[in-house]
Tab-separated table of C-alpha atoms in Angstrom:
chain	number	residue	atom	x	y	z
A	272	UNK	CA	50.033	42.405	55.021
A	273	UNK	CA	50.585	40.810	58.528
A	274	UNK	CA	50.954	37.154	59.273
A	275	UNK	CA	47.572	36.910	60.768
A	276	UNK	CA	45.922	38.376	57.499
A	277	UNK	CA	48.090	36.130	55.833
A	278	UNK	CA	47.059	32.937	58.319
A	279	UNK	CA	43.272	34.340	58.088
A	280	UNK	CA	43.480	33.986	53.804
A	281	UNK	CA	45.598	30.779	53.852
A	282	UNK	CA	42.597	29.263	56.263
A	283	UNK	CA	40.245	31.170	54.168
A	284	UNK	CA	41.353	28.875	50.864
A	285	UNK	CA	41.807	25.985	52.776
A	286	UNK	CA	38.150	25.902	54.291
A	287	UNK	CA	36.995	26.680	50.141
A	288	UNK	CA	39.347	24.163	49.392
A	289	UNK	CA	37.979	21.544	51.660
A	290	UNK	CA	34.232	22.246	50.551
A	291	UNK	CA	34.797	21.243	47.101
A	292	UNK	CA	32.790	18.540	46.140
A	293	UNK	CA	35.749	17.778	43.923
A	294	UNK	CA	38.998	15.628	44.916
A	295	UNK	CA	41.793	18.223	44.840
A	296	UNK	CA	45.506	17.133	45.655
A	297	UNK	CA	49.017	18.711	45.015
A	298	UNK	CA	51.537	16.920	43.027
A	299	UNK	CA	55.312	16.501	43.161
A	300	UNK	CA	57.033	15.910	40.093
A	301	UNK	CA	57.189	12.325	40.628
A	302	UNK	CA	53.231	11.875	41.087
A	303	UNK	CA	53.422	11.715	44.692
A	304	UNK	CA	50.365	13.663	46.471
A	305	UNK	CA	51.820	16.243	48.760
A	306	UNK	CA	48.118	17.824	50.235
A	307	UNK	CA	44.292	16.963	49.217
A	308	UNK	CA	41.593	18.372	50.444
A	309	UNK	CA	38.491	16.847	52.789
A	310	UNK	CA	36.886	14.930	49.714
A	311	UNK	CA	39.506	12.463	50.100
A	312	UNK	CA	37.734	11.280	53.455
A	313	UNK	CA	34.580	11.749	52.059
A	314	UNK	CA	35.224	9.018	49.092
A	315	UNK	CA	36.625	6.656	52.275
A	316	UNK	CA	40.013	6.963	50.375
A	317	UNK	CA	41.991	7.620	53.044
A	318	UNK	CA	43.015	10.503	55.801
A	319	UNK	CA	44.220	14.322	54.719
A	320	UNK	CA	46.798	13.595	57.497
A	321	UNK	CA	48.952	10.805	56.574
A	322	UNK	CA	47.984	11.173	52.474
A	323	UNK	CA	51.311	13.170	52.175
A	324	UNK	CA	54.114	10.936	49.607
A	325	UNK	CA	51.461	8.650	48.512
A	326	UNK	CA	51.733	8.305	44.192
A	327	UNK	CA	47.938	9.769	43.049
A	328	UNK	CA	47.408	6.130	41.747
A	329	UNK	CA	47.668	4.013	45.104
A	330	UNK	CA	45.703	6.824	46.801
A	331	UNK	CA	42.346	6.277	43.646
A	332	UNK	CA	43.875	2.360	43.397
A	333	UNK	CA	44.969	0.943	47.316
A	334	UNK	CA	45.922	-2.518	45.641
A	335	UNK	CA	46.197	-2.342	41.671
A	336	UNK	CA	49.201	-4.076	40.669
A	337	UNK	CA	48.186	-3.640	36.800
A	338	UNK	CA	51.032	-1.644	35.063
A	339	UNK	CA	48.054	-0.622	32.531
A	340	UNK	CA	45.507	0.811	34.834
A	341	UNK	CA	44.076	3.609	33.517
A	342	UNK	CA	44.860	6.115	35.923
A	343	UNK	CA	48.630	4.763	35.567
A	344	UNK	CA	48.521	5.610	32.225
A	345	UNK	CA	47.127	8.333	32.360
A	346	UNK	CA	49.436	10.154	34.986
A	347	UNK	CA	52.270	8.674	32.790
A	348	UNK	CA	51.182	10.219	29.483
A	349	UNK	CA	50.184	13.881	31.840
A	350	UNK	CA	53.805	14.179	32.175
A	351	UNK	CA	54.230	14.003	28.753
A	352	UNK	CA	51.829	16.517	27.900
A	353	UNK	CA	52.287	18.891	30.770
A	354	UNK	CA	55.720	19.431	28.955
A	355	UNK	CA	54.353	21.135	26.069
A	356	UNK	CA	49.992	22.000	27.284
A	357	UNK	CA	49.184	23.718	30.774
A	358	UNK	CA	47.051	21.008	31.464
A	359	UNK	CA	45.832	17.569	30.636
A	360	UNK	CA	42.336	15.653	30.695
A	361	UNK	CA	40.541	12.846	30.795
A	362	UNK	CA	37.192	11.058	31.658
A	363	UNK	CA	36.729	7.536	32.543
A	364	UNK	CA	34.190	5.156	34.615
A	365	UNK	CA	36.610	3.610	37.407
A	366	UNK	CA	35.799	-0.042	37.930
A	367	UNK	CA	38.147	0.152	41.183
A	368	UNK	CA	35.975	3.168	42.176
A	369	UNK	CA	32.259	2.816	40.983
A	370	UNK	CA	32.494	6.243	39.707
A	371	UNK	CA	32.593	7.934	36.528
A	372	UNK	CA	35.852	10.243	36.869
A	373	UNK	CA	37.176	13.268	34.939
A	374	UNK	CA	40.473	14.043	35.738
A	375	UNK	CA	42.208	17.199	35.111
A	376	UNK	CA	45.881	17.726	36.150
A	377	UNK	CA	47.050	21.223	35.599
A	378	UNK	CA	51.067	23.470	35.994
A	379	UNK	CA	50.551	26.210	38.294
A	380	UNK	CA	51.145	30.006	36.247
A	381	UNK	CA	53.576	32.256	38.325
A	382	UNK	CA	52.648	34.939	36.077
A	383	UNK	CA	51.328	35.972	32.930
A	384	UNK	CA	53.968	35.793	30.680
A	385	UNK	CA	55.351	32.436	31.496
A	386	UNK	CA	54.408	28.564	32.620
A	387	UNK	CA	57.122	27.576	35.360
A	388	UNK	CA	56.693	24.772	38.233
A	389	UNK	CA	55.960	25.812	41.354
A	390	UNK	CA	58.893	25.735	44.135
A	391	UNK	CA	56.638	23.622	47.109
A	392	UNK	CA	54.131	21.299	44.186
A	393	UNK	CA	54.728	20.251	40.538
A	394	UNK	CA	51.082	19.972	39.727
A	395	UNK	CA	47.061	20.314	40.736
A	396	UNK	CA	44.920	17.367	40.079
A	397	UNK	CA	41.272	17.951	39.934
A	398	UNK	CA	39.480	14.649	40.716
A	399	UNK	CA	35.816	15.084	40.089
A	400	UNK	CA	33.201	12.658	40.317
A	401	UNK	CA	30.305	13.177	37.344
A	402	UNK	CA	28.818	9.772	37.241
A	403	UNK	CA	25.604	11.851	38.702
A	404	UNK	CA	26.001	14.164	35.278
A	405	UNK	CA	26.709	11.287	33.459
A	406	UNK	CA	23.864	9.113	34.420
A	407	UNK	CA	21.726	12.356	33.655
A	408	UNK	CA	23.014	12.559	30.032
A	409	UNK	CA	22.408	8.939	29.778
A	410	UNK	CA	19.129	9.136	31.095
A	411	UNK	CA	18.344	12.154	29.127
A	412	UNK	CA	20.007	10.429	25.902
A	413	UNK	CA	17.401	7.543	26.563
A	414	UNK	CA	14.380	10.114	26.870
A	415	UNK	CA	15.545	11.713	23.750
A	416	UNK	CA	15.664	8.434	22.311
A	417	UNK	CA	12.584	7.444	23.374
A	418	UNK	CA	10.871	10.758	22.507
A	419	UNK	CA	12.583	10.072	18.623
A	420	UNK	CA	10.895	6.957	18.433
A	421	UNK	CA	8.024	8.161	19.613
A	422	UNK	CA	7.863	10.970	17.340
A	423	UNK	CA	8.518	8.439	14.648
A	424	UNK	CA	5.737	5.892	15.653
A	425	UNK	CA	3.504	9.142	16.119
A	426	UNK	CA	4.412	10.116	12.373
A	427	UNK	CA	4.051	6.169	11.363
A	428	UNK	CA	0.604	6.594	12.497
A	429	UNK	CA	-0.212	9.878	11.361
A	430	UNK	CA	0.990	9.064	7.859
A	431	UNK	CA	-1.136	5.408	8.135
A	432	UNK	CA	-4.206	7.552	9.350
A	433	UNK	CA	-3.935	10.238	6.279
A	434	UNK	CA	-3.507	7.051	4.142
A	435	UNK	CA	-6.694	5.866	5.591
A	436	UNK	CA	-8.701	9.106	4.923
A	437	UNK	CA	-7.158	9.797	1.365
A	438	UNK	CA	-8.933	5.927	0.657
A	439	UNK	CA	-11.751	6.561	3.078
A	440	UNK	CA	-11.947	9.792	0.971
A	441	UNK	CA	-11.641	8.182	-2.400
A	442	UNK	CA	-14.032	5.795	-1.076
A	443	UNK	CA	-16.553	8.144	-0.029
A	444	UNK	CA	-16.284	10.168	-3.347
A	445	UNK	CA	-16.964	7.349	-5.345
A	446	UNK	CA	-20.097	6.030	-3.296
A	447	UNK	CA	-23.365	5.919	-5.446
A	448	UNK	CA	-25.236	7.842	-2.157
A	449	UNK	CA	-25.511	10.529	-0.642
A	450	UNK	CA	-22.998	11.131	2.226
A	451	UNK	CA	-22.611	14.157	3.678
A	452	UNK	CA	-21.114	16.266	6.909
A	453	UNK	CA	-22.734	18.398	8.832
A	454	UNK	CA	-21.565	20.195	11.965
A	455	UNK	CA	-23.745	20.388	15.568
A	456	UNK	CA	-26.010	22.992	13.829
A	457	UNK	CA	-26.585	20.631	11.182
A	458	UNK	CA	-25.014	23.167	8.388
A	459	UNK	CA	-23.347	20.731	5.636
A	460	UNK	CA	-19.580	20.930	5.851
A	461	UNK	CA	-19.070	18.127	3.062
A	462	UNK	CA	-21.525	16.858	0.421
A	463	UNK	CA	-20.050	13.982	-2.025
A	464	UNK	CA	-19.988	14.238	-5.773
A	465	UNK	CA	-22.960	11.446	-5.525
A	466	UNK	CA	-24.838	13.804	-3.314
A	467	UNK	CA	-24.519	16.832	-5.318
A	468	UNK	CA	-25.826	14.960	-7.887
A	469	UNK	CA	-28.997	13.813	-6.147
A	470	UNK	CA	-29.706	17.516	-4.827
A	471	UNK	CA	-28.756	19.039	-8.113
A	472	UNK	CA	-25.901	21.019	-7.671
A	473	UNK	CA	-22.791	21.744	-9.552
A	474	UNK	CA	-19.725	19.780	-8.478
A	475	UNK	CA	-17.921	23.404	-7.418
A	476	UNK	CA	-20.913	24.738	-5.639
A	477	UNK	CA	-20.362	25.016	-2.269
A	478	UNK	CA	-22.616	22.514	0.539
A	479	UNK	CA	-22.673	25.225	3.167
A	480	UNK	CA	-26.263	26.526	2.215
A	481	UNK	CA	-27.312	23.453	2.963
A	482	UNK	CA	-28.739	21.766	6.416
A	483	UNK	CA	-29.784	18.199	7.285
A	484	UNK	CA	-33.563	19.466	7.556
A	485	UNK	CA	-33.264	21.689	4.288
A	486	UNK	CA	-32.092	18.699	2.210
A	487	UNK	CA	-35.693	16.983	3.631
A	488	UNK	CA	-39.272	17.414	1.765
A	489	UNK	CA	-41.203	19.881	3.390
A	490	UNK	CA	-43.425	16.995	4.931
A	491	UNK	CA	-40.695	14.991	6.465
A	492	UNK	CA	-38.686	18.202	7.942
A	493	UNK	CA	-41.224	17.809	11.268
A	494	UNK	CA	-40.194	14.075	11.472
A	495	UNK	CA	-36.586	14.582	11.157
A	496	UNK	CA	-36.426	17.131	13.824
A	497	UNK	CA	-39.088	15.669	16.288
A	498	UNK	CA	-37.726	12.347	16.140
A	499	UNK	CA	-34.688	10.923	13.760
A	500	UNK	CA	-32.152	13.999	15.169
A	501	UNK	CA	-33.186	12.996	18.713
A	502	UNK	CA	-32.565	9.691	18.081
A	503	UNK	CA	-29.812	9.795	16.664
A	504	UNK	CA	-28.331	12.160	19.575
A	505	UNK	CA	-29.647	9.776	22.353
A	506	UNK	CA	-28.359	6.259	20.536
A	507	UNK	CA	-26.003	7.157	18.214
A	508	UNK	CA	-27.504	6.509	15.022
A	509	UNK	CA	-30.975	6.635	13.137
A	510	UNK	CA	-32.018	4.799	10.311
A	511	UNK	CA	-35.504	4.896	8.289
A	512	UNK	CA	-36.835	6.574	5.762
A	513	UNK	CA	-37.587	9.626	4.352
A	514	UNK	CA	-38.171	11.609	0.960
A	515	UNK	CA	-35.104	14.017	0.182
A	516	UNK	CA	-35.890	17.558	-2.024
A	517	UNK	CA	-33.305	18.630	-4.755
A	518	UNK	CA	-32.190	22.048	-4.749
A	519	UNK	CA	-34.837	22.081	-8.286
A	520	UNK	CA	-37.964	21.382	-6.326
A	521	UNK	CA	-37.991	17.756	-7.296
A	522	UNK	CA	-38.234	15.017	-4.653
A	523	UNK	CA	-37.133	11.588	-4.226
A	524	UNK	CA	-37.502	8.712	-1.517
A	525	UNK	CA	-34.856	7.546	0.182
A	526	UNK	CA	-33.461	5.496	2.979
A	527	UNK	CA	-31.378	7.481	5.002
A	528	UNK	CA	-28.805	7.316	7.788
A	529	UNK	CA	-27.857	10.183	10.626
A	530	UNK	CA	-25.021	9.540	12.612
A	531	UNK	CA	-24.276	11.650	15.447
A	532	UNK	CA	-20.019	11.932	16.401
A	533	UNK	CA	-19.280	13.417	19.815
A	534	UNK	CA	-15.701	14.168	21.591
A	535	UNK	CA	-13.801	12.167	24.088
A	536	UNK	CA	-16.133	14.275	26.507
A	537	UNK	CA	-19.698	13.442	24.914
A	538	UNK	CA	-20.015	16.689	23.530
A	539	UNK	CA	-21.543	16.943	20.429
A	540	UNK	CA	-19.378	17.710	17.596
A	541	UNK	CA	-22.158	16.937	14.718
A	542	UNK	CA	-23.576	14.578	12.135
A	543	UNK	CA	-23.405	12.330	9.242
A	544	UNK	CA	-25.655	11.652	6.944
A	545	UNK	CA	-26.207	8.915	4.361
A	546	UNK	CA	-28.826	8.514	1.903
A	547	UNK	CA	-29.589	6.429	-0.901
A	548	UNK	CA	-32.019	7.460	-3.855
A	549	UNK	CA	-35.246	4.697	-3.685
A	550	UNK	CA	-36.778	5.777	-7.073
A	551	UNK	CA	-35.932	3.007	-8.974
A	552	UNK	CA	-36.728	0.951	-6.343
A	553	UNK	CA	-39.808	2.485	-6.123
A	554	UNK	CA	-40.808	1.998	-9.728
A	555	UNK	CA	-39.803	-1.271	-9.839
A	556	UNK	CA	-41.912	-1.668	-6.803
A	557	UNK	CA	-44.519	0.082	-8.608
A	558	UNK	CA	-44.099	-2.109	-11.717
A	559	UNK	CA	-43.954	-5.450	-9.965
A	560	UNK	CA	-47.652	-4.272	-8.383
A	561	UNK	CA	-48.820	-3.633	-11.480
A	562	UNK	CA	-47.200	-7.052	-12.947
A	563	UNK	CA	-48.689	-9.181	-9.677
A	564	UNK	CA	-52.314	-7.204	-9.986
A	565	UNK	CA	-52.102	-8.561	-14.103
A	566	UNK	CA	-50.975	-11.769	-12.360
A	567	UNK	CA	-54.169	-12.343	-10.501
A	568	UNK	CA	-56.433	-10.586	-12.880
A	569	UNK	CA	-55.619	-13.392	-15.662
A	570	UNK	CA	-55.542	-16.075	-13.164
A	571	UNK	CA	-59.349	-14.881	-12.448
A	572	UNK	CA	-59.796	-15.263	-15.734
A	573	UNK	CA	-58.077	-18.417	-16.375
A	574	UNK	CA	-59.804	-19.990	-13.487
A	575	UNK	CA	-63.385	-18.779	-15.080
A	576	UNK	CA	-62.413	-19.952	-18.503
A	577	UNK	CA	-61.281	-23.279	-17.117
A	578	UNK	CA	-64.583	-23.297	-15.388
A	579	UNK	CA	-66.770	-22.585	-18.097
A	580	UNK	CA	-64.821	-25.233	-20.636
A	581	UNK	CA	-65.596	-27.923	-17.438
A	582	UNK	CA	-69.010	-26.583	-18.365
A	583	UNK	CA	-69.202	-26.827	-21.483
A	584	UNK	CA	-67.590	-30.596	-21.390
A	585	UNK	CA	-70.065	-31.596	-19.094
A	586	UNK	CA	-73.380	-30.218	-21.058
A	587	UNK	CA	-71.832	-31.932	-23.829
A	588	UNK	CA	-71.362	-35.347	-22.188
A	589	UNK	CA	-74.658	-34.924	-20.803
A	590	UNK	CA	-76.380	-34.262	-23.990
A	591	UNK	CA	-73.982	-35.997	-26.673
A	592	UNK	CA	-72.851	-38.671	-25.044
A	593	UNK	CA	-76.624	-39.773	-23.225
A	594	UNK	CA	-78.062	-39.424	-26.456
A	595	UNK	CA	-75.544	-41.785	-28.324
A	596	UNK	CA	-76.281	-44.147	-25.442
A	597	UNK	CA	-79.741	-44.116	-25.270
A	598	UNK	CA	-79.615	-44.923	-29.344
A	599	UNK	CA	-77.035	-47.639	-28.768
A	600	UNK	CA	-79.175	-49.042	-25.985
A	601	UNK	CA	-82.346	-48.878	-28.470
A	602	UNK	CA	-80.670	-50.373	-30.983
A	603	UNK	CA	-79.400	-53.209	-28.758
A	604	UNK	CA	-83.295	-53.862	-27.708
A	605	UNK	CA	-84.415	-53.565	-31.573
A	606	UNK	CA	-81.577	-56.924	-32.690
A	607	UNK	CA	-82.537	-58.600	-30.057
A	608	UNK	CA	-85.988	-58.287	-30.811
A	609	UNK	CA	-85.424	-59.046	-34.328
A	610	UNK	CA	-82.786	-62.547	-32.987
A	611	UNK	CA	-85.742	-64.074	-31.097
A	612	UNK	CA	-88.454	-62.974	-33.981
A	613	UNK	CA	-86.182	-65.050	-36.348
A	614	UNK	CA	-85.674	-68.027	-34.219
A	615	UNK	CA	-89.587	-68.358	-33.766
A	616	UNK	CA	-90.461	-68.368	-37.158
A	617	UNK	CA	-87.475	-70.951	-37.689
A	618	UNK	CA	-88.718	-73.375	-35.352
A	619	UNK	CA	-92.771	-73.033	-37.132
């Protein structure tokens, strides 16, 4: 190979060399740098041109006097361990520097077999700036963290909301009315142990023959549809009442509820519906008729017996009472009479 190949290679590594985003210097064996590369005057550390016998500590630390800075120390304890390793590392965030360093100072190998210092440089150091990388595992350590916690408030809440339906569940399975689930069709996804009851039906048969219009009496069916299931889509909710048909043929008043869910959207997702079995109601309603119409019919008659006693009292003081007068007032009349008879003859 001729010297311009040779010059053409050596400029060839030096121009690589100089690219590096990475601070690279040789080292004698005393720690003085004997060549770096351009990132030197990138990091405003100095020039390549006069860096040449400076110690690799005054050219990271111009002015520390501390016999335990860290890079100090560290070169000290390299030498140490380039003895008996090939190369020695560290990381640290430089206070002097504002920069989170790794340093790696490594022997040169002259061949395969065996670890020997080079003739013109005792060592490489690799100076490499990763506060960038560093700041992205922090910030990525804080997004994991933050995801974890947010996993774990996610879960807090999941587990608070399952708690919620396993009593809203409990709740709803224990309920002396009807409640049941229906989706947009109005086929009956869920029917309560109080509602299969009500309609007749075995506590393992299964709700999904059932509609909201099927569970109604054939007479109501035209109301539901025309008006409460409108209703209930436009506002929300619908409330009245209505008579509800057992799966027997029997049927039974109710009040009743339909409750109409829809997505974040305001699509329809279905209905709820809640009914509550009137007949006792209704037969006490029945019975306290009956009751008030007795009421009034013996308060006619106590009002016509009162006035046939006033009556009755009255004939008799008429009659009674103005004859035992009319005697006493005759008999009056007859003694006096008799008084001035006997003073007449008394006086002849």
């Amino acid at each position: 190979m001729n010297m311009d190949a040779v010059e053409r290679v050596k400029q060839q590594w030096l121009f690589a060399a100089d690219a590096m985003p990475q601070l690279i210097c040789l080292i004698d064996d005393a720690g003085r740098v004997l060549r770096a590369n351009l990132t030197l005057e990138r990091w405003n550390l100095g020039s390549v041109a006069t860096i040449s016998g400076t110690p690799l500590h005054d050219m990271l630390h111009r002015e520390c006097s501390d016999p335990a800075c860290a890079i100090r120390m560290f070169w000290d304890c390299s030498v140490s361990t380039l003895a008996s390793e090939q190369r020695s590392v560290c990381e640290m965030w430089d206070e002097t520097l504002r920069r989170h360093l790794r340093i790696c100072i490594q022997l040169p190998v002259q061949d395969a077999t065996r670890r020997t210092a080079h003739k013109d440089f005792f060592a490489v150091a690799s100076i490499e700036d990763v506060s960038a990388a560093r700041a992205s595992e922090d910030e990525s350590r804080r997004a994991a963290k933050a995801l974890s916690e947010r996993v774990e408030r996610e879960a807090r809440k999941r587990a608070e909301a399952e708690g919620v339906r396993s009593r809203l569940m409990a709740m709803i399975d224990r309920i002396p009315s009807l409640v049941a689930s229906a989706d947009r069709t109005g086929v009956l996804s869920y029917l309560n142990p109080s509602g299969r009851a009500l309609m007749g039906m075995s506590p393992e048969a299964s709700a999904s023959g059932l509609t909201l219009l099927s569970c109604q009496a054939c007479s109501e069916r035209a109301r539901i549809a025309e008006q409460a299931l409108p209703a209930a889509r436009r506002d929300g909710v619908w409330s009245g009442d209505s008579v509800l048909a057992a799966c027997d043929g029997s049927e039974f008043r109710s009040t009743l509820t339909i409750i109409a869910h829809r997505d974040q959207n305001g699509e329809l997702q279905g209905y709820s519906m809640l009914a509550r079995d009137m007949s006792a109601w209704v037969r006490t309603e029945e019975a306290l008729k009956i009751t008030q119409s007795q009421v009034w019919r013996l308060s006619a008659q106590h009002l016509t017996i009162q006035e046939s006693e006033r009556r009755r009292i009255a004939a008799d003081l008429h009659d009674g009472l103005g004859q035992a007068l009319s005697l006493v007032k005759l008999s009056i009349e007859e003694a006096a009479r008799s008084v001035r008879n006997g003073s007449q003859a008394m006086v002849a």
